[in-house]
Coordinates of C-alpha atoms in Angstrom, one line a residue:
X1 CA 61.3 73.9 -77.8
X2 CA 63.0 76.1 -80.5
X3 CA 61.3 78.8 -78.5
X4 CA 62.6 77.8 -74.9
X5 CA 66.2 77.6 -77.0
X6 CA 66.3 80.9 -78.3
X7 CA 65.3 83.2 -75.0
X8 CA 67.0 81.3 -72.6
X9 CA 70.2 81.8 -74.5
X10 CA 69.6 86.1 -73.8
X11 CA 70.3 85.5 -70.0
X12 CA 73.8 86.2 -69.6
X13 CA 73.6 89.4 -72.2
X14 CA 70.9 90.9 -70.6
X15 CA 72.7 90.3 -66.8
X16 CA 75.9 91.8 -69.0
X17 CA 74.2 94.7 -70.0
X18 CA 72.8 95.6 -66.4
X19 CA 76.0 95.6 -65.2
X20 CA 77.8 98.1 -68.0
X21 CA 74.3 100.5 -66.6
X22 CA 75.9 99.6 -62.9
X23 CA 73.1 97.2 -61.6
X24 CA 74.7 95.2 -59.0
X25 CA 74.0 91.2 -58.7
X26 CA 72.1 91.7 -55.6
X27 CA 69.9 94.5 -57.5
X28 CA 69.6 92.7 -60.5
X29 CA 68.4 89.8 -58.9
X30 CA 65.8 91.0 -56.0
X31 CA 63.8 93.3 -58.5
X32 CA 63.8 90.3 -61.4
X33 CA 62.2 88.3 -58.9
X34 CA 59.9 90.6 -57.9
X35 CA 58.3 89.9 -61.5
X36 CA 59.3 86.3 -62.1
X37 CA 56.7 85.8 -58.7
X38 CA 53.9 87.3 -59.3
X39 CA 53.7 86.1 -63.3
X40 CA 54.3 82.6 -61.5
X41 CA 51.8 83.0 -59.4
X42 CA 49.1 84.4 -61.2
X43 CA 49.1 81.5 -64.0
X44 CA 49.2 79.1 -60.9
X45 CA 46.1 80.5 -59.1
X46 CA 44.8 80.4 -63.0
X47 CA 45.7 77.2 -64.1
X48 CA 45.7 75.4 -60.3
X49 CA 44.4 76.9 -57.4
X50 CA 40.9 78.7 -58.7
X51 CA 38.5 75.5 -58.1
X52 CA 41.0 73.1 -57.8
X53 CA 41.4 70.0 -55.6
X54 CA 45.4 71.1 -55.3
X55 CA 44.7 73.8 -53.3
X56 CA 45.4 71.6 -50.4
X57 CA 48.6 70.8 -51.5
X58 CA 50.0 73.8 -52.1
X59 CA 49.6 75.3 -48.8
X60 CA 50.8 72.4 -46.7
X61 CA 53.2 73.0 -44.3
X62 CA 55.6 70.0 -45.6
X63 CA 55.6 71.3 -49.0
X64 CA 56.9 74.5 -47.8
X65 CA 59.8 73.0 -45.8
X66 CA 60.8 71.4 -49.1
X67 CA 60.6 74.0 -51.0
X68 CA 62.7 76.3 -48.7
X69 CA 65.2 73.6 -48.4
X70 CA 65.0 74.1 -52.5
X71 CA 65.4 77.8 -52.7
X72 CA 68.7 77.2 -50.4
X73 CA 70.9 76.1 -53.4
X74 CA 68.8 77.7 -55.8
X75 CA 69.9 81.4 -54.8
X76 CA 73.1 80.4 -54.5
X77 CA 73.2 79.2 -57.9
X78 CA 71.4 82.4 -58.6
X79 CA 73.6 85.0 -56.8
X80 CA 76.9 83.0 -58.7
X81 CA 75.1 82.5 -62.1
X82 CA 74.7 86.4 -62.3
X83 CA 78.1 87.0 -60.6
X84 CA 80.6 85.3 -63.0
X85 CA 79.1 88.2 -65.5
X86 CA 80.6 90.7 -64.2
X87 CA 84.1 88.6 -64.6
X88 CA 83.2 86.8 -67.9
X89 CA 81.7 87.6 -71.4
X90 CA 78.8 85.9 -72.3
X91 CA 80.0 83.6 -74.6
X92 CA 82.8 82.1 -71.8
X93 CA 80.4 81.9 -69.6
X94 CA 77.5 80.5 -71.8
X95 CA 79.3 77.1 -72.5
X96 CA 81.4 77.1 -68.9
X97 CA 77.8 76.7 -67.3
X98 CA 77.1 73.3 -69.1
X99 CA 79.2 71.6 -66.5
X100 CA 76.3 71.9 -64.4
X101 CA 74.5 68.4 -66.3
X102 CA 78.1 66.6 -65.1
X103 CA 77.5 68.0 -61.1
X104 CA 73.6 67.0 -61.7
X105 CA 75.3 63.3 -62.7
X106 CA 77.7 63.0 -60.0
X107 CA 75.1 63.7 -57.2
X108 CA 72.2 62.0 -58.8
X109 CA 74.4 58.6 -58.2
X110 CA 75.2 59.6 -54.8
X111 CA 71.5 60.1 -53.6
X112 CA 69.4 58.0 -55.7
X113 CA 70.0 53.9 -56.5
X114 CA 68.9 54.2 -60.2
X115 CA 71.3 56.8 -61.2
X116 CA 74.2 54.5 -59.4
X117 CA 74.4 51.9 -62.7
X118 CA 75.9 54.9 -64.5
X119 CA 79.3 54.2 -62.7
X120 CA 78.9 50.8 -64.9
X121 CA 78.8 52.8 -67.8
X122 CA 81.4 53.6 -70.1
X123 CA 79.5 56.2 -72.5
X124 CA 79.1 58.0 -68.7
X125 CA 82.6 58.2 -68.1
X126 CA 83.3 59.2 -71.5
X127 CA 81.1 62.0 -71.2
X128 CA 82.7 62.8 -68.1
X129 CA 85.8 62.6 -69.1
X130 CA 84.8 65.4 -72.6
X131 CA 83.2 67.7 -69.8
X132 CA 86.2 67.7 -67.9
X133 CA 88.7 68.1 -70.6
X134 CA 86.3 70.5 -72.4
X135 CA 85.7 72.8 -69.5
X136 CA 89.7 73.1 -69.2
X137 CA 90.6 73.7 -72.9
X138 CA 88.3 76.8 -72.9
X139 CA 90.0 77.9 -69.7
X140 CA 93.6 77.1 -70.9
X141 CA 93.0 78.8 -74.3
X142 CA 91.8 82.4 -72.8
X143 CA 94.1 85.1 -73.9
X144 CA 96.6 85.2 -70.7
X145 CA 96.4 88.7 -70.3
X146 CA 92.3 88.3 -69.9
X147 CA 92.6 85.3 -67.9
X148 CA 93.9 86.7 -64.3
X149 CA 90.8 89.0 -64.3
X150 CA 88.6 86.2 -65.1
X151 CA 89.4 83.6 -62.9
X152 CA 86.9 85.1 -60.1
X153 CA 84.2 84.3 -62.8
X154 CA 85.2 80.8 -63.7
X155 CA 84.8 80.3 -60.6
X156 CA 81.8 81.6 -59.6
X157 CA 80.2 79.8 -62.9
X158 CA 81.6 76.2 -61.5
X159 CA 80.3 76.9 -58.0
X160 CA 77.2 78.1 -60.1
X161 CA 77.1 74.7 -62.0
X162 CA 77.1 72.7 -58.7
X163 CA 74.5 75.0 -56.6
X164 CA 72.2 73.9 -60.0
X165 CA 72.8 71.0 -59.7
X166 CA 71.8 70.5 -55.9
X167 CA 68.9 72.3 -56.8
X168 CA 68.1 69.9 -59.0
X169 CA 68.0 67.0 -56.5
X170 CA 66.7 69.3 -54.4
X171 CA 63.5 70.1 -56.8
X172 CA 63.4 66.3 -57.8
X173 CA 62.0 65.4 -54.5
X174 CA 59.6 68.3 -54.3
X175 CA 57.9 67.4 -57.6
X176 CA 57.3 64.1 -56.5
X177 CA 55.0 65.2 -54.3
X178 CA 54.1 68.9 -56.5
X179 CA 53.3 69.9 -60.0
X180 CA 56.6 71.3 -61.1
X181 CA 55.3 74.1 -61.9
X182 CA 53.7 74.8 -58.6
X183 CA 57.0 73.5 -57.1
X184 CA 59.0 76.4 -59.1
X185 CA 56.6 79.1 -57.8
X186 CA 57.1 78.3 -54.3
X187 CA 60.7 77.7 -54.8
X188 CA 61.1 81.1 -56.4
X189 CA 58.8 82.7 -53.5
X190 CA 61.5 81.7 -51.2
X191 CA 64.2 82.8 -53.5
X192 CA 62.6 86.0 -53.8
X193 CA 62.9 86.9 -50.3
X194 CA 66.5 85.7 -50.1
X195 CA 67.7 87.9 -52.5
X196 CA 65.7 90.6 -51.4
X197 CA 67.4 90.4 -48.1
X198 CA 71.2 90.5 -50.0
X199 CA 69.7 93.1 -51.9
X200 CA 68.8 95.8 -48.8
X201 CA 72.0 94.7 -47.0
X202 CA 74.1 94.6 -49.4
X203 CA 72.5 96.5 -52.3
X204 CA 71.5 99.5 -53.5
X205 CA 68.2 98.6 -54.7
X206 CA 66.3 102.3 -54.2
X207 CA 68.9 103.3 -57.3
X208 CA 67.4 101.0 -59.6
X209 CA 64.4 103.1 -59.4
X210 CA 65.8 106.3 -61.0
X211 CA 66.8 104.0 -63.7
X212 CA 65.7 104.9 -66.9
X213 CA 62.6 103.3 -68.9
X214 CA 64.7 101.7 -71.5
X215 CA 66.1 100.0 -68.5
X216 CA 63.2 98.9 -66.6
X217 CA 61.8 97.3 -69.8
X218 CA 64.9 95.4 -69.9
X219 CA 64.3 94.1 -65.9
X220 CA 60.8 92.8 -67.5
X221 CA 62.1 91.6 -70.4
X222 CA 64.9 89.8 -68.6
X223 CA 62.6 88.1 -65.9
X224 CA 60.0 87.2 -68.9
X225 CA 62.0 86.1 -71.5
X226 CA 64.9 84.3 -68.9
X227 CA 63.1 82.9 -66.0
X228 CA 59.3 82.8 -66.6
X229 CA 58.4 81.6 -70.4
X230 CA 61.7 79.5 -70.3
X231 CA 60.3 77.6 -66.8
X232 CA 56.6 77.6 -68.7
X233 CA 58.1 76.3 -72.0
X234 CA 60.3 73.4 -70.4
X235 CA 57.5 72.3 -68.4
X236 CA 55.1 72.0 -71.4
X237 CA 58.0 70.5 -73.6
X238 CA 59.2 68.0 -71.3
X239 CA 55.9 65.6 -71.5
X240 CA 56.0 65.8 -74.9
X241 CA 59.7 65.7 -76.3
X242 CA 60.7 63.6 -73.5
X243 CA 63.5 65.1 -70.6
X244 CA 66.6 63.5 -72.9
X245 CA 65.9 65.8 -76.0
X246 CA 65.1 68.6 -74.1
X247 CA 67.8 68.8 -72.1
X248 CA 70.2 68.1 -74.7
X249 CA 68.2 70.7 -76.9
X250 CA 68.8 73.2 -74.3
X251 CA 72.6 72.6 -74.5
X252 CA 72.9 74.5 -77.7
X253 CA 71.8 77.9 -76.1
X254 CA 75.8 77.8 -75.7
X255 CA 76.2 78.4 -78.9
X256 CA 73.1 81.3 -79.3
X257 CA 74.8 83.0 -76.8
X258 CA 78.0 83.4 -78.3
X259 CA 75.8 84.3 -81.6
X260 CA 74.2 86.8 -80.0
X261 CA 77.4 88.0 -78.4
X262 CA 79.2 88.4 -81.1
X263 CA 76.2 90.2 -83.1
X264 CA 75.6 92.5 -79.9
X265 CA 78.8 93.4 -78.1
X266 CA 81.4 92.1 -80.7
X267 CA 82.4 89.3 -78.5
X268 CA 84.0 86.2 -80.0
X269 CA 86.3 82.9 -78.5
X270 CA 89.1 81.9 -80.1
X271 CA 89.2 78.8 -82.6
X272 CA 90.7 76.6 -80.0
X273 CA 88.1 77.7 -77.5
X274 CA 85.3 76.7 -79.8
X275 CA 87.0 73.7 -80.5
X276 CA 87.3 73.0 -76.8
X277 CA 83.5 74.0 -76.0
X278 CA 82.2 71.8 -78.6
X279 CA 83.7 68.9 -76.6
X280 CA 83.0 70.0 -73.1
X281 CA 78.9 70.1 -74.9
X282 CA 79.6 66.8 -76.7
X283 CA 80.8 65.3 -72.9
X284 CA 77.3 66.7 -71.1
X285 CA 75.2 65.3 -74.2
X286 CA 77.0 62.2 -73.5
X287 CA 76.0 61.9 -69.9
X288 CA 72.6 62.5 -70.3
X289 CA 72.3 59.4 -72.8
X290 CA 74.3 57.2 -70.6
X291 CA 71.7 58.7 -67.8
X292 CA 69.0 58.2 -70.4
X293 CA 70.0 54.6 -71.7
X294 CA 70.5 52.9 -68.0
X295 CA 67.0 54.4 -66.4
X296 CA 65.3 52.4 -69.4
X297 CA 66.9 49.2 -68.6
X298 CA 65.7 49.6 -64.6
X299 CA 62.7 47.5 -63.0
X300 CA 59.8 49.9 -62.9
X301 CA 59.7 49.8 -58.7
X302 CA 63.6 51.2 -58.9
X303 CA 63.0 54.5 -61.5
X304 CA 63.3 58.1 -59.8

């Protein structure tokens, strides 16, 4: 877990850094998927398909409809995640995009019955109501003379927060029926050839290959270290740390980020800003309890 924790909260300095060498999002994120695929694919056939009685699974038609439906909010979440970077520095953004466990929350209780007791909860609302505020103070508190040139990214990490999170409900059907693992590989097959297709319209992805090797390592790196081990790591963590403590572990990249920020590019928030993030953290903690604390008290024949 500390593992998952500590290169998941690279993402958004890496997708900084590719865009100070002029890496566009629509470049950054067709040639990262490009890698993130085939490593996904190779431990599947591996670990899955070589011998195995899944093999008719994965290469059924239905599965494939759901999993395109998936890859739908997925690259938008994708294409917004990497985006708001080019507005925001990585710390902003690294806490801004925990508002995605309030949007996971909201539409959990609006398409499936056992998430609907959280609107009995109070701890829910209270978390709601810490996101909420949180996300705001950080906002309010930017330097105003920063803040007009950020507001493109703030918005593109909200509308990333809620693309996520109808992923998620997306994806939470799918692995009812899928391995989640196999279920990410054929989601990010899909997404692969969505951002490809930005990418030669609306990119320039030839340029990426007169990059220079330092740069290229960094693509690897970047799909590795932010989209493959991470995925690998959460879905051998889960089973055994439970979804709560995972996710909740996960929160705390917020605070790597900044770390790592502030050691690599001399980035900082302000103390308000910190103060304000810690809440808006607190708040999505919060929610996943509540979440947490009502699925335990639901009849077996009603759990997700």
């Amino acid at each position: 877990m500390l593992f998952v924790v500590l290169v998941w909260a690279t993402t958004p300095l890496f997708l900084h850094q590719f865009y100070r060498e002029g890496i566009c999002v629509w470049d950054q994120n067709s040639w990262r998927y490009v890698f993130v695929v085939f490593l996904l694919w190779l431990t599947i056939w591996f670990k899955y398909i070589r011998g195995s009685r899944e093999k008719r699974k994965i290469f059924s038609l239905q599965n494939w409809l759901w999993a395109f439906i998936a890859a739908l909010p997925c690259s938008v979440a994708q294409i917004f995640f990497v985006w708001s970077l080019k507005y925001l520095e990585p710390p902003l953004m690294g806490i801004l995009n925990k508002q995605f466990v309030l949007w996971t929350a909201l539409l959990g209780m609006l398409f499936f019955a056992d998430e609907r007791v959280l609107i009995k909860s109070g701890r829910f609302w209270l978390g709601f109501l810490g996101t909420i505020s949180g996300a705001i103070g950080v906002v309010v508190f930017q330097p105003q003379a920063r803040f007009h040139g950020e507001l493109p990214g703030i918005i593109f990490v909200t509308i990333f927060g809620f693309a996520w999170s109808v992923y998620g409900v997306c994806l939470k059907r799918l692995t009812r029926r899928l391995d989640p693992l196999v279920a990410y590989g054929m989601v990010a097959t899909y997404t692969a050839v969505i951002m490809w297709c930005f990418s030669l319209t609306l990119g320039r992805p030839a340029d990426v290959l007169t990059q220079p090797a330092g740069i290229w390592l960094m693509l690897i790196a970047s799909a590795v270290f932010n989209l493959f081990l991470p995925h690998i790591g959460i879905y051998w963590v889960i089973p055994r740390l439970g979804i709560l403590a995972t996710h909740t572990a996960t929160l705390s990249t917020a605070f790597l980020t900044a770390f790592y920020s502030w050691l690599i590019f001399s980035q900082k928030l302000s103390g308000r800003q910190w103060i304000c993030g810690i809440i808006l953290i607190a708040g999505a903690a919060l929610t996943m309890l509540a979440r947490r604390g009502n699925r335990e008290t639901l009849p077996p024949d009603t759990k997700a």
